[in-house]
Amino acid sequence: MGIHNYFKSLSDLEGMNRCPGKFKYQEHSVASHSFKVTKIAQFLGTVEEHHGQELDWRILYEKALNHDYAELFTGDIKTPVKYAMPELKQLFSQVEEMMTRKFIEQEIPEEFQAIYERRFSEGKDETLEGKILAVADKIDLLYESFGEIQKGNPEPLFLEIYEEALSTILRYQEMHCVQYFLDNILPEMLEEGVIPYTQINKLSKHLLGKK
Amino acid sequence: MGIHNYFKSLSDLEGMNRCPGKFKYQEHSVASHSFKVTKIAQFLGTVEEHHGQELDWRILYEKALNHDYAELFTGDIKTPVKYAMPELKQLFSQVEEMMTRKFIEQEIPEEFQAIYERRFSEGKDETLEGKILAVADKIDLLYESFGEIQKGNPEPLFLEIYEEALSTILRYQEMHCVQYFLDNILPEMLEEGVIPYTQINKLSKHLLGKK
Amino acid sequence: MGIHNYFKSLSDLEGMNRCPGKFKYQEHSVASHSFKVTKIAQFLGTVEEHHGQELDWRILYEKALNHDYAELFTGDIKTPVKYAMPELKQLFSQVEEMMTRKFIEQEIPEEFQAIYERRFSEGKDETLEGKILAVADKIDLLYESFGEIQKGNPEPLFLEIYEEALSTILRYQEMHCVQYFLDNILPEMLEEGVIPYTQINKLSKHLLGKK
Amino acid sequence: MGIHNYFKSLSDLEGMNRCPGKFKYQEHSVASHSFKVTKIAQFLGTVEEHHGQELDWRILYEKALNHDYAELFTGDIKTPVKYAMPELKQLFSQVEEMMTRKFIEQEIPEEFQAIYERRFSEGKDETLEGKILAVADKIDLLYESFGEIQKGNPEPLFLEIYEEALSTILRYQEMHCVQYFLDNILPEMLEEGVIPYTQINKLSKHLLGKK
Amino acid sequence: MGIHNYFKSLSDLEGMNRCPGKFKYQEHSVASHSFKVTKIAQFLGTVEEHHGQELDWRILYEKALNHDYAELFTGDIKTPVKYAMPELKQLFSQVEEMMTRKFIEQEIPEEFQAIYERRFSEGKDETLEGKILAVADKIDLLYESFGEIQKGNPEPLFLEIYEEALSTILRYQEMHCVQYFLDNILPEMLEEGVIPYTQINKLSKHLLGKK
Amino acid sequence: MGIHNYFKSLSDLEGMNRCPGKFKYQEHSVASHSFKVTKIAQFLGTVEEHHGQELDWRILYEKALNHDYAELFTGDIKTPVKYAMPELKQLFSQVEEMMTRKFIEQEIPEEFQAIYERRFSEGKDETLEGKILAVADKIDLLYESFGEIQKGNPEPLFLEIYEEALSTILRYQEMHCVQYFLDNILPEMLEEGVIPYTQINKLSKHLLGKK
């Protein structure tokens, strides 16, 4: 049995950076991303429940926590590749499933295999939990790209990523949690200023004036 | 309202390394640790359920995911300090609670404050979920220290940490998941060999012999 | 005896970063900070001596060099925590003293224990040397925060740190070295421009024009 | 025209690490790998020429220098994935070609497109230069994996990589340069010792004895 | 024989960063630099050939690939030092030659020594290939400094480096490839904008408006 | 005046790593090294004083703190280069002095120039303080190399560095502090064991046995 191997593999997710290649001021690992997506999904689920939606928390947490685990097997394929050819995307998903199943058969004890098959399956779907995962995944991507742009990254790709993320989030705007995000959270992000270099001067003069 | 600030703060956990100071071959952030602890707790809960235990998955995931969030406020106090004086440990917990409450009042919308007070409260307790968290936390610590020792870290502290982690896990050995860990997972960890330097020679000679 | 352990511990200070958590373009270790504070204190002491002050250089260097050594024992407690409760700050100092004393008893040979008790004791006090240390500590903090802001770090905390550092320095403005700093050094910092992106264009056109 | 974009893209190869995920003591970027493969191919070509083989140096250098450039477009797909399904491997190559062609059309001036189509095409083939590239690529992989094992990396994958690399090299053993490698270079690699910890003791006693 | 040592030494070039000391958002190793200079020289040579120039590709690639190898022996001497005294520059070159020769005698097999003496000799000279190397070296330096300035590095040195690099390139402006660079590539670099922080706001409003 | 520039330059020493090129598990910056050398010199001076030697602490601290500052100007020239030719070493020292003097004239206020000329001058000489600096410098180098060997660095150079460092220290063995080092500190270093991989097994079995 390989639960030991499974536990060990979790550290590998710490060594896999998202979006490799382009210069970033701050790298984010797949492990950190999974953590943040789960925390974000936790909040989105809280909003949905607050609005009377019935949420299966167990399913939600499972989907969020495990949604990128398979990157351990497949590596990080750039999105344009997956979408270049429909047949490629389909074959790639098949391979991803095959390798996930092989991993489960090799490492997961028989009595837990069914549960882990569900846990490692594709989490984004039309259920409430699946949609919350899709939104949470894009919200983290939005913060990642916003972070780079705000820090001054001149690479245009991050603006494209920001745009794609926000557009996808908007496709779910009939959801309570997305409405909440658009009404309360996004405006705060957009209101963030920078610290103009001149602010140091102002602040210093003010403090020196008080002496 | 500061859910935006809350979402932003999640990245800060990526920049906080555990056990700072001692040389490590591989650093682990608080974010990665929280992710791994939640995945481990997921498995331990699966074992418990398999043995007929009734588990509140929502509570379990909440405890695991949020258990180190407060380190954002307090910083990383070395364990020997907290235990040097009972009064210090107590006062420190009070301050940690105060600062967490202040954060919740400042950033969490009123309608969600009760939920987040529960989420940010101390997760380790006598409930099944609380005990699973305590065990999962130590299992990750066991893997962290084992990883350093196996890679050749000469620092004796890691053996002490390994010992303390395993001892704590053993205190919960009446639990099904801990029994499972001791019977199936720990032996595999202990059976891990190293790759002796001579193995390269053997392998090469074998391959060259086949030519 | 553990002077060997003491020498080894110096490297640990290289692995402890200041202000962990918040994204920084440039991290600074406790070792680097201690080095810079000592060099800054060296200059401040030079100014004081130049103005006829009697300075005990041995004491000054000892205070500066050792002022953060105890962070090895206690970890990095965030400032707001220490000040959240007077009793906590006091207890924390007691624990810090206890652990320092324990270290000295364990590692420092008996014949040197008294000297090292002095060296590891709190350096900031009302003596000239103690005040120079307090100022030098804040000047380095000023440069750290200024560095982040100038590089474009959007995190408001660095402006708060800059403000707190400058305010503290101003509390010592009756000192010659602080006057010197305010009259000669700070203005140069505030006069630093950025390299506007347009400057590349101008420079290039100028060079191309000369061809 | 986008030669400027092409020049910019070269830096991206510095930010892409090989074999992401598994813990490594030393990471190697695609840029560094391309550099080393070209230097190794330079030597292998020298040996071939020395044995009277006719070598097209221009072709050899082009193949080596550009052989991994397309990873910029496709990302790093793990080898097991590409080989999981023949159709996937084929489709993947098609997509890789498509994206490379698109890049050439977008960024390379028309008058140079033919040349760059050749430069970015698959370099490994049955020509002498193509075989040298295949060997050089594996020799660098051999050194990468050997380096990790020698430094004490407990991850079994590196021994598998070492084995696969050496086996592939052996398939080309009819080549002069591979014979040279097996007779002169590999033995030196296998003769490398480690520095046993006891060697410090011996050396120190020897030096102290001389005092 | 030490071709094994030679292959091993290539990794050392990955651990040597250019221009050490000054804060950089993005470090570049000597290995990466050599890779990029060779790719750039490849393009410049293509332009020259396109204009009917006769180019020895073997010589060009050798010069570019090996031009900084000797930094392994000498370390990274800052340019102002080398030019501080003519005698120093001359003596330094002599030592560099001596150490390179010693390396060749120690590690390179006799039958290849002549070839490697040529490969490790100074590549910049009055030949077409030597001039292409000189230009390619400065183009990479231009991109390195431009990258830092564009990312917001406040250090004035990078503007000086940018200026020196562009001035040197301009000294070769009679070359076709330099004309091409000035007419087609440099303008694109200078046209690069930054992503103004306000662009996020505009983009978001636009997307939100479409909902 | 440029004390501001002087203060800024201190951070540059944080970005300069010692012995660049060779793979190291743990890098050490010039800033950290200066810090540790000063702390070590502090202890060595304590021993000397304990034995009745008269020590000028001010001079000792100045020598230690500033001894590598000039590397900012010259870069890191590898030792074999400096010793390859006596004339080179001499010229190099001249250039180093010239550049240091130029820096002092440009940045240090007139009233402090004499003091800083002394501070930046060569610290190692026949005085007690100068000899303590020479020993402290080598002790830190000993710990740096010992650290790499103990962690398993297979690079033979570190054993050579260890040997050279210890040999140099032994040349000063008539000093009380060196006697102390050889009698009390070095033995402890040599007695350090490694944590044999089997020790985990033993420890675990022991803990499990107690259950």
PDB file of N, CA and C in Angstrom, chain C residues 84-134:
ATOM      1  N   ALA C  84       0.517  44.326  22.717  1.00  0.00           N
ATOM      2  CA  ALA C  84      -0.932  44.164  22.918  1.00  0.00           C
ATOM      3  C   ALA C  84      -1.277  44.204  24.403  1.00  0.00           C
ATOM      4  N   MET C  85      -0.383  43.660  25.200  1.00  0.00           N
ATOM      5  CA  MET C  85      -0.635  43.611  26.644  1.00  0.00           C
ATOM      6  C   MET C  85       0.661  43.897  27.383  1.00  0.00           C
ATOM      7  N   PRO C  86       0.661  44.871  28.272  1.00  0.00           N
ATOM      8  CA  PRO C  86       1.886  45.156  29.030  1.00  0.00           C
ATOM      9  C   PRO C  86       2.430  43.921  29.737  1.00  0.00           C
ATOM     10  N   GLU C  87       1.499  43.131  30.332  1.00  0.00           N
ATOM     11  CA  GLU C  87       1.993  41.952  31.049  1.00  0.00           C
ATOM     12  C   GLU C  87       2.674  40.976  30.098  1.00  0.00           C
ATOM     13  N   LEU C  88       2.164  40.872  28.852  1.00  0.00           N
ATOM     14  CA  LEU C  88       2.773  39.949  27.896  1.00  0.00           C
ATOM     15  C   LEU C  88       4.184  40.405  27.554  1.00  0.00           C
ATOM     16  N   LYS C  89       4.337  41.699  27.299  1.00  0.00           N
ATOM     17  CA  LYS C  89       5.652  42.231  26.959  1.00  0.00           C
ATOM     18  C   LYS C  89       6.635  41.930  28.090  1.00  0.00           C
ATOM     19  N   GLN C  90       6.162  42.119  29.309  1.00  0.00           N
ATOM     20  CA  GLN C  90       7.034  41.912  30.451  1.00  0.00           C
ATOM     21  C   GLN C  90       7.403  40.438  30.600  1.00  0.00           C
ATOM     22  N   LEU C  91       6.384  39.581  30.554  1.00  0.00           N
ATOM     23  CA  LEU C  91       6.656  38.148  30.651  1.00  0.00           C
ATOM     24  C   LEU C  91       7.569  37.685  29.531  1.00  0.00           C
ATOM     25  N   PHE C  92       7.328  38.224  28.336  1.00  0.00           N
ATOM     26  CA  PHE C  92       8.135  37.831  27.180  1.00  0.00           C
ATOM     27  C   PHE C  92       9.603  38.189  27.398  1.00  0.00           C
ATOM     28  N   SER C  93       9.824  39.408  27.929  1.00  0.00           N
ATOM     29  CA  SER C  93      11.208  39.803  28.232  1.00  0.00           C
ATOM     30  C   SER C  93      11.823  38.872  29.265  1.00  0.00           C
ATOM     31  N   GLN C  94      11.021  38.489  30.256  1.00  0.00           N
ATOM     32  CA  GLN C  94      11.538  37.569  31.271  1.00  0.00           C
ATOM     33  C   GLN C  94      11.964  36.250  30.634  1.00  0.00           C
ATOM     34  N   VAL C  95      11.080  35.729  29.750  1.00  0.00           N
ATOM     35  CA  VAL C  95      11.399  34.451  29.120  1.00  0.00           C
ATOM     36  C   VAL C  95      12.653  34.597  28.261  1.00  0.00           C
ATOM     37  N   GLU C  96      12.734  35.714  27.551  1.00  0.00           N
ATOM     38  CA  GLU C  96      13.907  35.957  26.700  1.00  0.00           C
ATOM     39  C   GLU C  96      15.176  35.959  27.547  1.00  0.00           C
ATOM     40  N   GLU C  97      15.092  36.603  28.717  1.00  0.00           N
ATOM     41  CA  GLU C  97      16.254  36.618  29.624  1.00  0.00           C
ATOM     42  C   GLU C  97      16.579  35.236  30.128  1.00  0.00           C
ATOM     43  N   MET C  98      15.524  34.494  30.506  1.00  0.00           N
ATOM     44  CA  MET C  98      15.721  33.132  31.011  1.00  0.00           C
ATOM     45  C   MET C  98      16.439  32.272  29.981  1.00  0.00           C
ATOM     46  N   MET C  99      15.967  32.340  28.736  1.00  0.00           N
ATOM     47  CA  MET C  99      16.524  31.472  27.715  1.00  0.00           C
ATOM     48  C   MET C  99      17.941  31.895  27.355  1.00  0.00           C
ATOM     49  N   THR C 100      18.173  33.208  27.390  1.00  0.00           N
ATOM     50  CA  THR C 100      19.525  33.684  27.131  1.00  0.00           C
ATOM     51  C   THR C 100      20.468  33.199  28.214  1.00  0.00           C
ATOM     52  N   ARG C 101      20.004  33.308  29.463  1.00  0.00           N
ATOM     53  CA  ARG C 101      20.836  32.870  30.575  1.00  0.00           C
ATOM     54  C   ARG C 101      21.119  31.371  30.469  1.00  0.00           C
ATOM     55  N   LYS C 102      20.064  30.612  30.110  1.00  0.00           N
ATOM     56  CA  LYS C 102      20.252  29.164  29.993  1.00  0.00           C
ATOM     57  C   LYS C 102      21.294  28.859  28.928  1.00  0.00           C
ATOM     58  N   PHE C 103      21.231  29.596  27.812  1.00  0.00           N
ATOM     59  CA  PHE C 103      22.206  29.398  26.735  1.00  0.00           C
ATOM     60  C   PHE C 103      23.618  29.679  27.218  1.00  0.00           C
ATOM     61  N   ILE C 104      23.758  30.777  27.958  1.00  0.00           N
ATOM     62  CA  ILE C 104      25.081  31.149  28.449  1.00  0.00           C
ATOM     63  C   ILE C 104      25.629  30.080  29.391  1.00  0.00           C
ATOM     64  N   GLU C 105      24.738  29.583  30.279  1.00  0.00           N
ATOM     65  CA  GLU C 105      25.207  28.561  31.209  1.00  0.00           C
ATOM     66  C   GLU C 105      25.604  27.273  30.499  1.00  0.00           C
ATOM     67  N   GLN C 106      24.849  26.968  29.411  1.00  0.00           N
ATOM     68  CA  GLN C 106      25.122  25.716  28.697  1.00  0.00           C
ATOM     69  C   GLN C 106      26.350  25.794  27.798  1.00  0.00           C
ATOM     70  N   GLU C 107      26.527  26.929  27.145  1.00  0.00           N
ATOM     71  CA  GLU C 107      27.493  26.985  26.055  1.00  0.00           C
ATOM     72  C   GLU C 107      28.727  27.828  26.311  1.00  0.00           C
ATOM     73  N   ILE C 108      28.594  28.861  27.146  1.00  0.00           N
ATOM     74  CA  ILE C 108      29.715  29.776  27.337  1.00  0.00           C
ATOM     75  C   ILE C 108      30.572  29.299  28.498  1.00  0.00           C
ATOM     76  N   PRO C 109      31.869  29.178  28.296  1.00  0.00           N
ATOM     77  CA  PRO C 109      32.761  28.774  29.387  1.00  0.00           C
ATOM     78  C   PRO C 109      32.611  29.714  30.582  1.00  0.00           C
ATOM     79  N   GLU C 110      32.789  29.152  31.761  1.00  0.00           N
ATOM     80  CA  GLU C 110      32.534  29.898  32.984  1.00  0.00           C
ATOM     81  C   GLU C 110      33.287  31.220  33.040  1.00  0.00           C
ATOM     82  N   GLU C 111      34.539  31.186  32.594  1.00  0.00           N
ATOM     83  CA  GLU C 111      35.362  32.393  32.742  1.00  0.00           C
ATOM     84  C   GLU C 111      34.888  33.552  31.868  1.00  0.00           C
ATOM     85  N   PHE C 112      33.993  33.246  30.907  1.00  0.00           N
ATOM     86  CA  PHE C 112      33.509  34.309  30.012  1.00  0.00           C
ATOM     87  C   PHE C 112      32.027  34.616  30.214  1.00  0.00           C
ATOM     88  N   GLN C 113      31.407  33.916  31.159  1.00  0.00           N
ATOM     89  CA  GLN C 113      29.958  34.032  31.277  1.00  0.00           C
ATOM     90  C   GLN C 113      29.510  35.451  31.623  1.00  0.00           C
ATOM     91  N   ALA C 114      30.256  36.079  32.533  1.00  0.00           N
ATOM     92  CA  ALA C 114      29.854  37.437  32.921  1.00  0.00           C
ATOM     93  C   ALA C 114      29.873  38.373  31.719  1.00  0.00           C
ATOM     94  N   ILE C 115      30.943  38.268  30.935  1.00  0.00           N
ATOM     95  CA  ILE C 115      31.071  39.139  29.774  1.00  0.00           C
ATOM     96  C   ILE C 115      29.922  38.913  28.797  1.00  0.00           C
ATOM     97  N   TYR C 116      29.579  37.638  28.571  1.00  0.00           N
ATOM     98  CA  TYR C 116      28.509  37.372  27.612  1.00  0.00           C
ATOM     99  C   TYR C 116      27.123  37.699  28.169  1.00  0.00           C
ATOM    100  N   GLU C 117      26.984  37.675  29.496  1.00  0.00           N
ATOM    101  CA  GLU C 117      25.705  38.123  30.062  1.00  0.00           C
ATOM    102  C   GLU C 117      25.500  39.584  29.730  1.00  0.00           C
ATOM    103  N   ARG C 118      26.591  40.332  29.811  1.00  0.00           N
ATOM    104  CA  ARG C 118      26.484  41.751  29.456  1.00  0.00           C
ATOM    105  C   ARG C 118      26.220  41.919  27.961  1.00  0.00           C
ATOM    106  N   ARG C 119      26.917  41.118  27.165  1.00  0.00           N
ATOM    107  CA  ARG C 119      26.793  41.279  25.719  1.00  0.00           C
ATOM    108  C   ARG C 119      25.386  40.954  25.216  1.00  0.00           C
ATOM    109  N   PHE C 120      24.750  39.967  25.862  1.00  0.00           N
ATOM    110  CA  PHE C 120      23.424  39.563  25.395  1.00  0.00           C
ATOM    111  C   PHE C 120      22.292  40.300  26.099  1.00  0.00           C
ATOM    112  N   SER C 121      22.661  41.195  26.986  1.00  0.00           N
ATOM    113  CA  SER C 121      21.585  41.913  27.676  1.00  0.00           C
ATOM    114  C   SER C 121      21.043  43.010  26.769  1.00  0.00           C
ATOM    115  N   GLU C 122      19.910  43.550  27.160  1.00  0.00           N
ATOM    116  CA  GLU C 122      19.253  44.588  26.364  1.00  0.00           C
ATOM    117  C   GLU C 122      20.182  45.774  26.154  1.00  0.00           C
ATOM    118  N   GLY C 123      20.412  46.116  24.903  1.00  0.00           N
ATOM    119  CA  GLY C 123      21.394  47.145  24.609  1.00  0.00           C
ATOM    120  C   GLY C 123      20.850  48.564  24.617  1.00  0.00           C
ATOM    121  N   LYS C 124      19.536  48.696  24.357  1.00  0.00           N
ATOM    122  CA  LYS C 124      18.980  50.047  24.266  1.00  0.00           C
ATOM    123  C   LYS C 124      18.714  50.585  25.670  1.00  0.00           C
ATOM    124  N   ASP C 125      19.357  51.685  26.007  1.00  0.00           N
ATOM    125  CA  ASP C 125      19.134  52.320  27.305  1.00  0.00           C
ATOM    126  C   ASP C 125      19.462  53.794  27.182  1.00  0.00           C
ATOM    127  N   GLU C 126      19.609  54.435  28.324  1.00  0.00           N
ATOM    128  CA  GLU C 126      19.789  55.897  28.296  1.00  0.00           C
ATOM    129  C   GLU C 126      21.229  56.343  28.127  1.00  0.00           C
ATOM    130  N   THR C 127      22.141  55.366  28.025  1.00  0.00           N
ATOM    131  CA  THR C 127      23.531  55.772  27.800  1.00  0.00           C
ATOM    132  C   THR C 127      23.673  56.271  26.370  1.00  0.00           C
ATOM    133  N   LEU C 128      24.756  56.928  26.070  1.00  0.00           N
ATOM    134  CA  LEU C 128      24.986  57.417  24.711  1.00  0.00           C
ATOM    135  C   LEU C 128      25.035  56.245  23.746  1.00  0.00           C
ATOM    136  N   GLU C 129      25.759  55.204  24.157  1.00  0.00           N
ATOM    137  CA  GLU C 129      25.876  54.025  23.300  1.00  0.00           C
ATOM    138  C   GLU C 129      24.515  53.347  23.074  1.00  0.00           C
ATOM    139  N   GLY C 130      23.738  53.277  24.138  1.00  0.00           N
ATOM    140  CA  GLY C 130      22.419  52.653  24.024  1.00  0.00           C
ATOM    141  C   GLY C 130      21.494  53.430  23.108  1.00  0.00           C
ATOM    142  N   LYS C 131      21.615  54.746  23.142  1.00  0.00           N
ATOM    143  CA  LYS C 131      20.755  55.569  22.286  1.00  0.00           C
ATOM    144  C   LYS C 131      21.221  55.482  20.830  1.00  0.00           C
ATOM    145  N   ILE C 132      22.534  55.415  20.647  1.00  0.00           N
ATOM    146  CA  ILE C 132      23.025  55.255  19.276  1.00  0.00           C
ATOM    147  C   ILE C 132      22.499  53.950  18.685  1.00  0.00           C
ATOM    148  N   LEU C 133      22.484  52.897  19.501  1.00  0.00           N
ATOM    149  CA  LEU C 133      21.938  51.621  19.019  1.00  0.00           C
ATOM    150  C   LEU C 133      20.482  51.780  18.624  1.00  0.00           C
ATOM    151  N   ALA C 134      19.702  52.416  19.455  1.00  0.00           N
ATOM    152  CA  ALA C 134      18.281  52.584  19.154  1.00  0.00           C
ATOM    153  C   ALA C 134      18.090  53.329  17.837  1.00  0.00           C
TER     154      ALA C 134
END
